[in-house]
Structures are given as C-alpha cells and as structure tokens.
CSV table of C-alpha atoms and ligand atoms in Angstrom, one decimal:
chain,number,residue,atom,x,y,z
A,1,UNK,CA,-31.5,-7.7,133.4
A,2,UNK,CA,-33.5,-5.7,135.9
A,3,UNK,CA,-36.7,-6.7,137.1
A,4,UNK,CA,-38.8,-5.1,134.8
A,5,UNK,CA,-36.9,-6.5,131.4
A,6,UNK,CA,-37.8,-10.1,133.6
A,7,UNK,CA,-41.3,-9.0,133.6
A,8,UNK,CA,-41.2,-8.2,130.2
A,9,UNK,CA,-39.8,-11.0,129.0
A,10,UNK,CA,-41.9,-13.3,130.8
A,11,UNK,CA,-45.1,-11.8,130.5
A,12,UNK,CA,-47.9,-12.8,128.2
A,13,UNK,CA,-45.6,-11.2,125.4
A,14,UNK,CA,-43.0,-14.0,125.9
A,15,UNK,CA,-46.2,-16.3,125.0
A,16,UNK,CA,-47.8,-14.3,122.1
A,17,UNK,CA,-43.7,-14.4,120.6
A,18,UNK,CA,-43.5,-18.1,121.0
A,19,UNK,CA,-46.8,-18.7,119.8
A,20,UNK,CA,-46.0,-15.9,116.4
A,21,UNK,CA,-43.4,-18.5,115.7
A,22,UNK,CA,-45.5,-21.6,116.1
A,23,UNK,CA,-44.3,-23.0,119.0
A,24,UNK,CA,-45.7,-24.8,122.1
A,25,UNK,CA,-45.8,-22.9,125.8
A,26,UNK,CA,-44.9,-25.1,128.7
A,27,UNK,CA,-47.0,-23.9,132.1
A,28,UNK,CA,-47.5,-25.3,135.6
A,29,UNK,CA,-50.4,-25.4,137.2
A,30,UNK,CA,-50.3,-24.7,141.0
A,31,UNK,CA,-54.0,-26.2,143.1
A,32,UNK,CA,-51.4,-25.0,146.9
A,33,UNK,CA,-52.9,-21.8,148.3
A,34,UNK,CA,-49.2,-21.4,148.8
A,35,UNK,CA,-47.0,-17.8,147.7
A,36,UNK,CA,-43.8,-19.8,148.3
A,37,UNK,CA,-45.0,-22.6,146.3
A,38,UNK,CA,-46.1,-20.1,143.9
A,39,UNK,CA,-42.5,-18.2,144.0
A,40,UNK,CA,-40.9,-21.4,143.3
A,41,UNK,CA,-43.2,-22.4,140.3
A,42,UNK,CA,-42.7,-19.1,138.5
A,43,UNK,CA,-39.1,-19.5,139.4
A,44,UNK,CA,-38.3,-22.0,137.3
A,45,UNK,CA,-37.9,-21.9,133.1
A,46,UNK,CA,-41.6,-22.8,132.6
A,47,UNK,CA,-43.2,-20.1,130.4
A,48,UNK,CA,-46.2,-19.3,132.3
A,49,UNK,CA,-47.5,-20.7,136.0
A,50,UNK,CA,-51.3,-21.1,136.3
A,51,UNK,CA,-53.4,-20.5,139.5
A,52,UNK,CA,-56.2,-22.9,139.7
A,53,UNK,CA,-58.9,-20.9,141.6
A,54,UNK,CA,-61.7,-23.8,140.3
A,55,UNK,CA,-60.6,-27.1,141.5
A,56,UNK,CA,-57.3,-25.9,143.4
A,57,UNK,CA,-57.4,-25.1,147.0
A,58,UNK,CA,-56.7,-21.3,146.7
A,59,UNK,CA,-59.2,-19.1,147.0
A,60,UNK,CA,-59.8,-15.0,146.4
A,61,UNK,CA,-58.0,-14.1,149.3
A,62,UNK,CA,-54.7,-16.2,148.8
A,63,UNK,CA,-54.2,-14.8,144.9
A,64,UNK,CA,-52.8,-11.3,145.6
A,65,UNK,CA,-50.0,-12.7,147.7
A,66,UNK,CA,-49.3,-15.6,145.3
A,67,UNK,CA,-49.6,-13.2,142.2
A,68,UNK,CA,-47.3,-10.9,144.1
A,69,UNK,CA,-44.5,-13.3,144.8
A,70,UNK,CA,-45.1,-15.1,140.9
A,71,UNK,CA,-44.2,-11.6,140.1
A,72,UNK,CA,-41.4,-10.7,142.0
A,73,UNK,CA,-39.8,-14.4,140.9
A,74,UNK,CA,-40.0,-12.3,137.0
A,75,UNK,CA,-43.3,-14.1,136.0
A,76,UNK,CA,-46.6,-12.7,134.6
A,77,UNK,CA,-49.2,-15.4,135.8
A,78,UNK,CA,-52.0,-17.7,134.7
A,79,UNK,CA,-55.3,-17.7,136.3
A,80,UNK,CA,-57.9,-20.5,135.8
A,81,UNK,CA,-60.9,-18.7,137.8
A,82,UNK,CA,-63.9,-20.4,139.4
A,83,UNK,CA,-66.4,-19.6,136.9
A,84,UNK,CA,-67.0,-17.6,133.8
A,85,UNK,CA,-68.9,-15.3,135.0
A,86,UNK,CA,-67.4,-11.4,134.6
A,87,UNK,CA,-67.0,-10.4,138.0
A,88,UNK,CA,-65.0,-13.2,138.8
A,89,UNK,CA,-63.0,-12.4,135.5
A,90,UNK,CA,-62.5,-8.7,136.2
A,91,UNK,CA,-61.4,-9.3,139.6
A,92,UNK,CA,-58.5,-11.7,138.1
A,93,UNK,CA,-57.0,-9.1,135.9
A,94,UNK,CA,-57.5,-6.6,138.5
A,95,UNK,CA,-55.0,-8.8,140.7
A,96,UNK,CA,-52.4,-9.0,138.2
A,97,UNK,CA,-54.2,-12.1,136.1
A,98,UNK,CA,-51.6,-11.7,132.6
A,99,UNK,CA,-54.0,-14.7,131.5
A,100,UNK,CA,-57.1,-15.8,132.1
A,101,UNK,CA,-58.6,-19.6,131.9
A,102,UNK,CA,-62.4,-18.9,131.6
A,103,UNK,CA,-63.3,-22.9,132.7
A,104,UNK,CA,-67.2,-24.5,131.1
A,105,UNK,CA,-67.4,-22.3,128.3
A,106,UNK,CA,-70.5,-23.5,126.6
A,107,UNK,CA,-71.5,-21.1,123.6
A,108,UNK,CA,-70.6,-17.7,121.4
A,109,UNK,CA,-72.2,-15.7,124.1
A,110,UNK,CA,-70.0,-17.0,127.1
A,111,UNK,CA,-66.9,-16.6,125.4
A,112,UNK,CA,-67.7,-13.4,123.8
A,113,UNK,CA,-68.8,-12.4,128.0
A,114,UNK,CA,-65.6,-13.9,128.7
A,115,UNK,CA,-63.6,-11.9,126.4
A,116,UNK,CA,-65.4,-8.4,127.2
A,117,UNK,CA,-64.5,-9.3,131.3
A,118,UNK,CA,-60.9,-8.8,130.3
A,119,UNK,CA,-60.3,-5.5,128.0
A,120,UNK,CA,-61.5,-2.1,128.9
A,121,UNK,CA,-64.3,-0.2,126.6
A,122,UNK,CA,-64.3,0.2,124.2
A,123,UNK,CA,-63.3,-3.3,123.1
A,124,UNK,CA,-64.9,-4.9,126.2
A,125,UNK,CA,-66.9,-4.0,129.0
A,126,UNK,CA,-63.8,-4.3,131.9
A,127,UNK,CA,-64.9,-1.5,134.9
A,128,UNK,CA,-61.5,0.4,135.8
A,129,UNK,CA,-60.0,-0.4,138.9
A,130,UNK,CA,-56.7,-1.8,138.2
A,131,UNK,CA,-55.5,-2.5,141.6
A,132,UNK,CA,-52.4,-3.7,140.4
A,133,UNK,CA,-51.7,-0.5,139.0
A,134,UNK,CA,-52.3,1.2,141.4
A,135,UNK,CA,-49.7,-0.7,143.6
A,136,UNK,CA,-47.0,-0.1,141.0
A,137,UNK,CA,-44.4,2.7,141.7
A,138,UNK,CA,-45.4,4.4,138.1
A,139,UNK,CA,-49.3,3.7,138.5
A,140,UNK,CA,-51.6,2.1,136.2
A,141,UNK,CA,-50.8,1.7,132.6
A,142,UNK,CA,-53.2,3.1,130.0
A,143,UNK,CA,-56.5,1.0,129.5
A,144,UNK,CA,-55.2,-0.1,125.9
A,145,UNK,CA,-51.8,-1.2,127.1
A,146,UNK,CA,-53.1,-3.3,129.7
A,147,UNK,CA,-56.2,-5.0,127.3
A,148,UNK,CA,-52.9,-6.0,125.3
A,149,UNK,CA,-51.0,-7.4,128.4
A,150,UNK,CA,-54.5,-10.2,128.5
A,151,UNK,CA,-54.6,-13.0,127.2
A,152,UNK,CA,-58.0,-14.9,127.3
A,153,UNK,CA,-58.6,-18.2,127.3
A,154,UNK,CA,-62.2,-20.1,127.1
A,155,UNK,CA,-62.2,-24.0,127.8
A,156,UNK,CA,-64.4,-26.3,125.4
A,157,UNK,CA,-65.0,-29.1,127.9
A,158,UNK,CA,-68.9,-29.7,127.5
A,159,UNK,CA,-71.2,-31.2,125.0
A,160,UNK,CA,-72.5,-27.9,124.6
A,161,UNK,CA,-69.2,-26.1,123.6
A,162,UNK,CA,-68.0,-28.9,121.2
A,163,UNK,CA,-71.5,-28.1,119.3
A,164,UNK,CA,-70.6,-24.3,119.4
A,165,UNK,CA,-66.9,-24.7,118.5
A,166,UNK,CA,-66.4,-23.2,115.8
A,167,UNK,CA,-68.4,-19.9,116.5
A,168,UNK,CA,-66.2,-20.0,120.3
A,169,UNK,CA,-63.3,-19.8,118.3
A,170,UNK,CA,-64.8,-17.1,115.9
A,171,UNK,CA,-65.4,-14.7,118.7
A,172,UNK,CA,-63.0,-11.4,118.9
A,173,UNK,CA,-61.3,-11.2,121.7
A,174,UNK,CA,-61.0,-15.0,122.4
A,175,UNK,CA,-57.2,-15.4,122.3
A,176,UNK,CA,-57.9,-19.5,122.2
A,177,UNK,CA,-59.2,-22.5,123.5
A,178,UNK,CA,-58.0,-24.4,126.4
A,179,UNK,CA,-59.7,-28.1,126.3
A,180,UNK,CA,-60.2,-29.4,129.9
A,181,UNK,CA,-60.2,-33.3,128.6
A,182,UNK,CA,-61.6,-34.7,132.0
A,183,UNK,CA,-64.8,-32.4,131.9
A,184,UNK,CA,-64.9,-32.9,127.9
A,185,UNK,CA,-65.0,-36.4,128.3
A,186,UNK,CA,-67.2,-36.8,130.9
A,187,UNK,CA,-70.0,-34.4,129.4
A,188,UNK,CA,-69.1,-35.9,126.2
A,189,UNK,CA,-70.5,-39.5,127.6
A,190,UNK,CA,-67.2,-41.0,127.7
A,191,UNK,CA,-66.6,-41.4,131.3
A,192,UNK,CA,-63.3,-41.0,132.4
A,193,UNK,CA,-61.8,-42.4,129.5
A,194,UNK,CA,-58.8,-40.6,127.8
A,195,UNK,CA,-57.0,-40.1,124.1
A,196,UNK,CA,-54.8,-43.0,125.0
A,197,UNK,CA,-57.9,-45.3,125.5
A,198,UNK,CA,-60.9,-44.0,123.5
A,199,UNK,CA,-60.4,-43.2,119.8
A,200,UNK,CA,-63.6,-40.7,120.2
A,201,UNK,CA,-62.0,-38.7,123.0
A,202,UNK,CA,-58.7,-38.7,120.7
A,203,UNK,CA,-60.8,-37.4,117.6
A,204,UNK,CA,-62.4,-34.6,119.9
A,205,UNK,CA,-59.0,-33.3,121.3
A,206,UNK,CA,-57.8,-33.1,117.6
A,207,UNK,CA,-61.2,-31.3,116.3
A,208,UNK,CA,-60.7,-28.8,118.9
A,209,UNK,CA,-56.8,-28.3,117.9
A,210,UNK,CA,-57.7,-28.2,114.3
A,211,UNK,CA,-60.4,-25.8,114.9
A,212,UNK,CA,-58.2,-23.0,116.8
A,213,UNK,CA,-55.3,-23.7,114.4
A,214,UNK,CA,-57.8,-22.8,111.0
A,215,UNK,CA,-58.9,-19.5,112.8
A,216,UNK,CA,-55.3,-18.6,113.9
A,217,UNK,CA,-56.1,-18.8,117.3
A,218,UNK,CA,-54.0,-20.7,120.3
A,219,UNK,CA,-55.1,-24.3,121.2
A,220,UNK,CA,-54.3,-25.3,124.7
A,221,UNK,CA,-54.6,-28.4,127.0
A,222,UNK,CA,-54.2,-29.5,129.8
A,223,UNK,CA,-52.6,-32.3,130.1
A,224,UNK,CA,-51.7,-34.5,133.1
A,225,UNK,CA,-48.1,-35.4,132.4
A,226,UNK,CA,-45.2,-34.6,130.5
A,227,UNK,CA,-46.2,-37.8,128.0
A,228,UNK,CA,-49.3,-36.5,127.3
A,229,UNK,CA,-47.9,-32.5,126.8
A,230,UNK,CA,-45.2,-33.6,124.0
A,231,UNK,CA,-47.5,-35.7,122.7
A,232,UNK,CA,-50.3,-32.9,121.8
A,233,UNK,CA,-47.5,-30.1,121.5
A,234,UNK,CA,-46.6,-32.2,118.1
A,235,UNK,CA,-50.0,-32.6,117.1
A,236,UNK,CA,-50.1,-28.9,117.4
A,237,UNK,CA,-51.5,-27.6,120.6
A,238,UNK,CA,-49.5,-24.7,121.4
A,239,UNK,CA,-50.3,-24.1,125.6
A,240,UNK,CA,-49.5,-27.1,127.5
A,241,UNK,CA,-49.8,-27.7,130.9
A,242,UNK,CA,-47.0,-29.9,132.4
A,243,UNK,CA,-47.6,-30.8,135.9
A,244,UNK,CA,-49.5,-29.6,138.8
A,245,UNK,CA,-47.7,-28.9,142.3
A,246,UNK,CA,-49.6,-31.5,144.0
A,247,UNK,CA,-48.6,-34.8,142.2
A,248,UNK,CA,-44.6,-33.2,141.6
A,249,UNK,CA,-44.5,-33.0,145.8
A,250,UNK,CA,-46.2,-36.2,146.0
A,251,UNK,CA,-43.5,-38.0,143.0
A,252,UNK,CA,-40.9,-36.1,144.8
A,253,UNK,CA,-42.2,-37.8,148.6
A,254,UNK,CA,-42.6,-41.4,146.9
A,255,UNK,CA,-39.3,-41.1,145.2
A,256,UNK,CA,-37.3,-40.2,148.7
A,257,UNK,CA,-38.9,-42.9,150.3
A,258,UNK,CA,-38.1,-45.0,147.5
A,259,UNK,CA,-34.8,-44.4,147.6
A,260,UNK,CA,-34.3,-44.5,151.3
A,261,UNK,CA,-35.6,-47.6,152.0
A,262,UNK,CA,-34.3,-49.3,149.6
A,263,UNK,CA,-33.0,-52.8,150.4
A,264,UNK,CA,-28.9,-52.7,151.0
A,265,UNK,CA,-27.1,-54.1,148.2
A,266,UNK,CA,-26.0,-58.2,149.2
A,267,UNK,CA,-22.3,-58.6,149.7
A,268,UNK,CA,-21.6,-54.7,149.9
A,269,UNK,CA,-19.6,-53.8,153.1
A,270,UNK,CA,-22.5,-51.9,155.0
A,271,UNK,CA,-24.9,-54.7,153.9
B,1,3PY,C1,-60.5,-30.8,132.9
B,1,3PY,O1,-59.8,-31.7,132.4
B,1,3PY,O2,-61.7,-30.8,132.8
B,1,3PY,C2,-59.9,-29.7,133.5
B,1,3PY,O3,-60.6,-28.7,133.7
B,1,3PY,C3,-58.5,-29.8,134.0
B,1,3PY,O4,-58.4,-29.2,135.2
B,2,MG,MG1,-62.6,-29.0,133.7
C-alpha cells in the first residue's frame, strides 16, 4: 500500500464508508501539543485522531507539525477548534483539518456559519488558500474535491442548541452532531451529573442521537471512556471518542507503578 492508498483509506472517506454501513467510528482525542504524541495516536487502528485546539494545550502554532506527522503515520485528522467562528474554521481546513468539531454551537445560524467555513463557493463561503495544497508534490486539489474531503461537525452542548436541535441538524452542510455531555449538562442545569446518574441527562443524549439518526445525519459523542463509547455506539451514536492522551499516559504511569511496587509474594524465593 503506498502512502497515498493509506491516506485514502484513512481519510474522512474511511468514515463516511463506515458510517454508509451504519457503523460506529472509534477516535482519540489528543489535548498534548505534542507531533510525536500525535504520530503515535494516528498510528494506531483508531479511525480518526482529534486535535483539541479548545480545552487541549495545543495551540495554532503546534497544529501544522502535529497534522503533518498524523499524516505521514497514514491518518487524515480531527480538529475540535477553539471557537465557531469562521476564521478559526477556515484556518483548520487550510492546515489539513479532514474534520472539523465546531464546539457551543447554539442555533441554525451558527451551524449553517459553521458549515459555509468549511466548503468553497459556491456551497460555502471558504476563502482559497489551501496551504496544504500547496505543500503537496501535485498541488492543491480542485475546490470541489476538497469540500468533499470535510467533514463538519457542530456540538449541541447548551440550552440554547438543545432548543434549536432539530433545525441544527436540518442545516445543509452539517455532516452531524457531536454532543459535548459535560457542557450539555452543565448549561442544561444539571451540574456535573452524567447518563449513568441522571435520567434527564440520559434522555437528552438519546434526543440528540435520535434526532441526527431521523435526518440521516452522524450523531457523535464524546465520551470519557471505553464504557461509556460502547455503550452509546449501541444506542446508536456512530462517532465515538475513546480516550484522550492525557488520562491513557496517566493509566499507563499509575499502572507501572502499580505493578512495581507491588508487595513480594510471601514464601516465594526472592520474597
Ligand atoms: C464537553 O463534554 O462539553 C466537551 O466538549 C468534551 O470535551
Ligand atoms: Mg464542551
């Protein structure tokens, strides 16, 4: 396979196929301003890697190097970017973005802003400047091969977009919803409670599913551990984040340490 069939088949085609067929995505989410970290991530099976540029600790400057090394490890990559507005947007795709994560997405109008940021006229309202093209060895790809190569994702985490729901999913160009279930909760007025503890937050992950599922669009969420993603993937979310780099380092510290100092066995012969 050379590295263009990897691309290919990892690219935000290998999650429109799954997705055709009704099946859940698996993604990592990386918060380390780290391209070997990144490398790593999109090494592995996972089907897509996201870069958190909202709550993570990369910034602008860190994402052309970690987009750069999720691509040569054969990955097209996630972005979640630091705010809907369509700058911000534009300057994700223009780095290579395959999918953007459009975070507090509170109305039709956002997501329909949100959706424009990521395809070229005449579908959206994109300015051309793909600098990723221009990097490639064959140049940039025509404008309507690379709207194709987005996918767009708005996340339904306030009051405000649960109330707009169904005209969010509506909106062309909106390839689904991604439910951030800390924010939704929170602006919701249920604290910090969860699905597993609060029947209401439970009923307002599944509205959202159901919603996204009736219009044919993709319901993702992220979820906080691998429980929690099989759990939703079979009540028929079909993006699921996995785990974040942050807690697998810290699992993979605890468990060492764990196993280390761990008390010698009584009676064994280097007890
Ligand atoms: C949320 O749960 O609100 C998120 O955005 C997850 O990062
Ligand atoms: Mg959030």
């Amino acid at each position: 396979m050379t590295q263009t069939d990897g691309l290919v088949a990892r690219s935000s085609e290998r999650l429109r196929a799954l997705w055709r067929e009704d099946r859940p995505a698996f993604a990592l989410w990386s918060c380390l301003a780290d391209p070997v970290v990144a490398e790593m991530l999109a090494a592995g099976p996972f089907d897509t890697v996201v870069v958190d540029l909202q709550h993570g600790l990369a910034t602008p400057s860190e994402l052309p190097s970690m987009l750069q090394a999720m691509r040569a490890a054969g990955l097209a990559p996630a972005v979640r970017v630091a705010w809907k507005d369509p700058a911000t947007i534009m300057r994700a795709v223009d780095t290579g973005a395959s999918v953007v994560v459009v975070p507090m997405v509170d109305s039709a109008a956002d997501a329909a802003a949100a959706a424009a940021a990521c395809r070229f006229p005449p579908t959206g309202s994109r300015s051309w400047g793909p600098m990723w093209g221009d990097v490639r060895a064959d140049g940039a790809l025509p404008p309507a091969e690379q709207d194709a190569g987005v996918v767009c994702l708005v996340m339904v985490e306030t009051r405000a977009g649960v109330d707009a729901l169904d005209a969010i999913v509506a909106t062309p160009g909106v390839d689904g919803v991604f439910v951030g279930p800390n924010d939704l909760a929170l602006g919701c007025g249920y604290g910090r409670s969860t699905y597993r503890d609060e029947p209401e937050v439970d009923a307002l992950l599944q509205r959202v599913v159901d919603a996204c599922r009736a219009a044919d669009k993709v319901a993702g969420l992220f979820c906080s551990d691998v429980e929690m993603a099989r759990h939703w993937a079979g009540r028929g979310a079909r993006l699921l984040s996995v785990a974040v780099d942050t807690s697998l380092l810290r699992r993979a510290v605890a468990d060492a340490w764990s196993a280390v100092s761990a008390p010698p066995i009584a009676g064994a012969p280097d007890a």
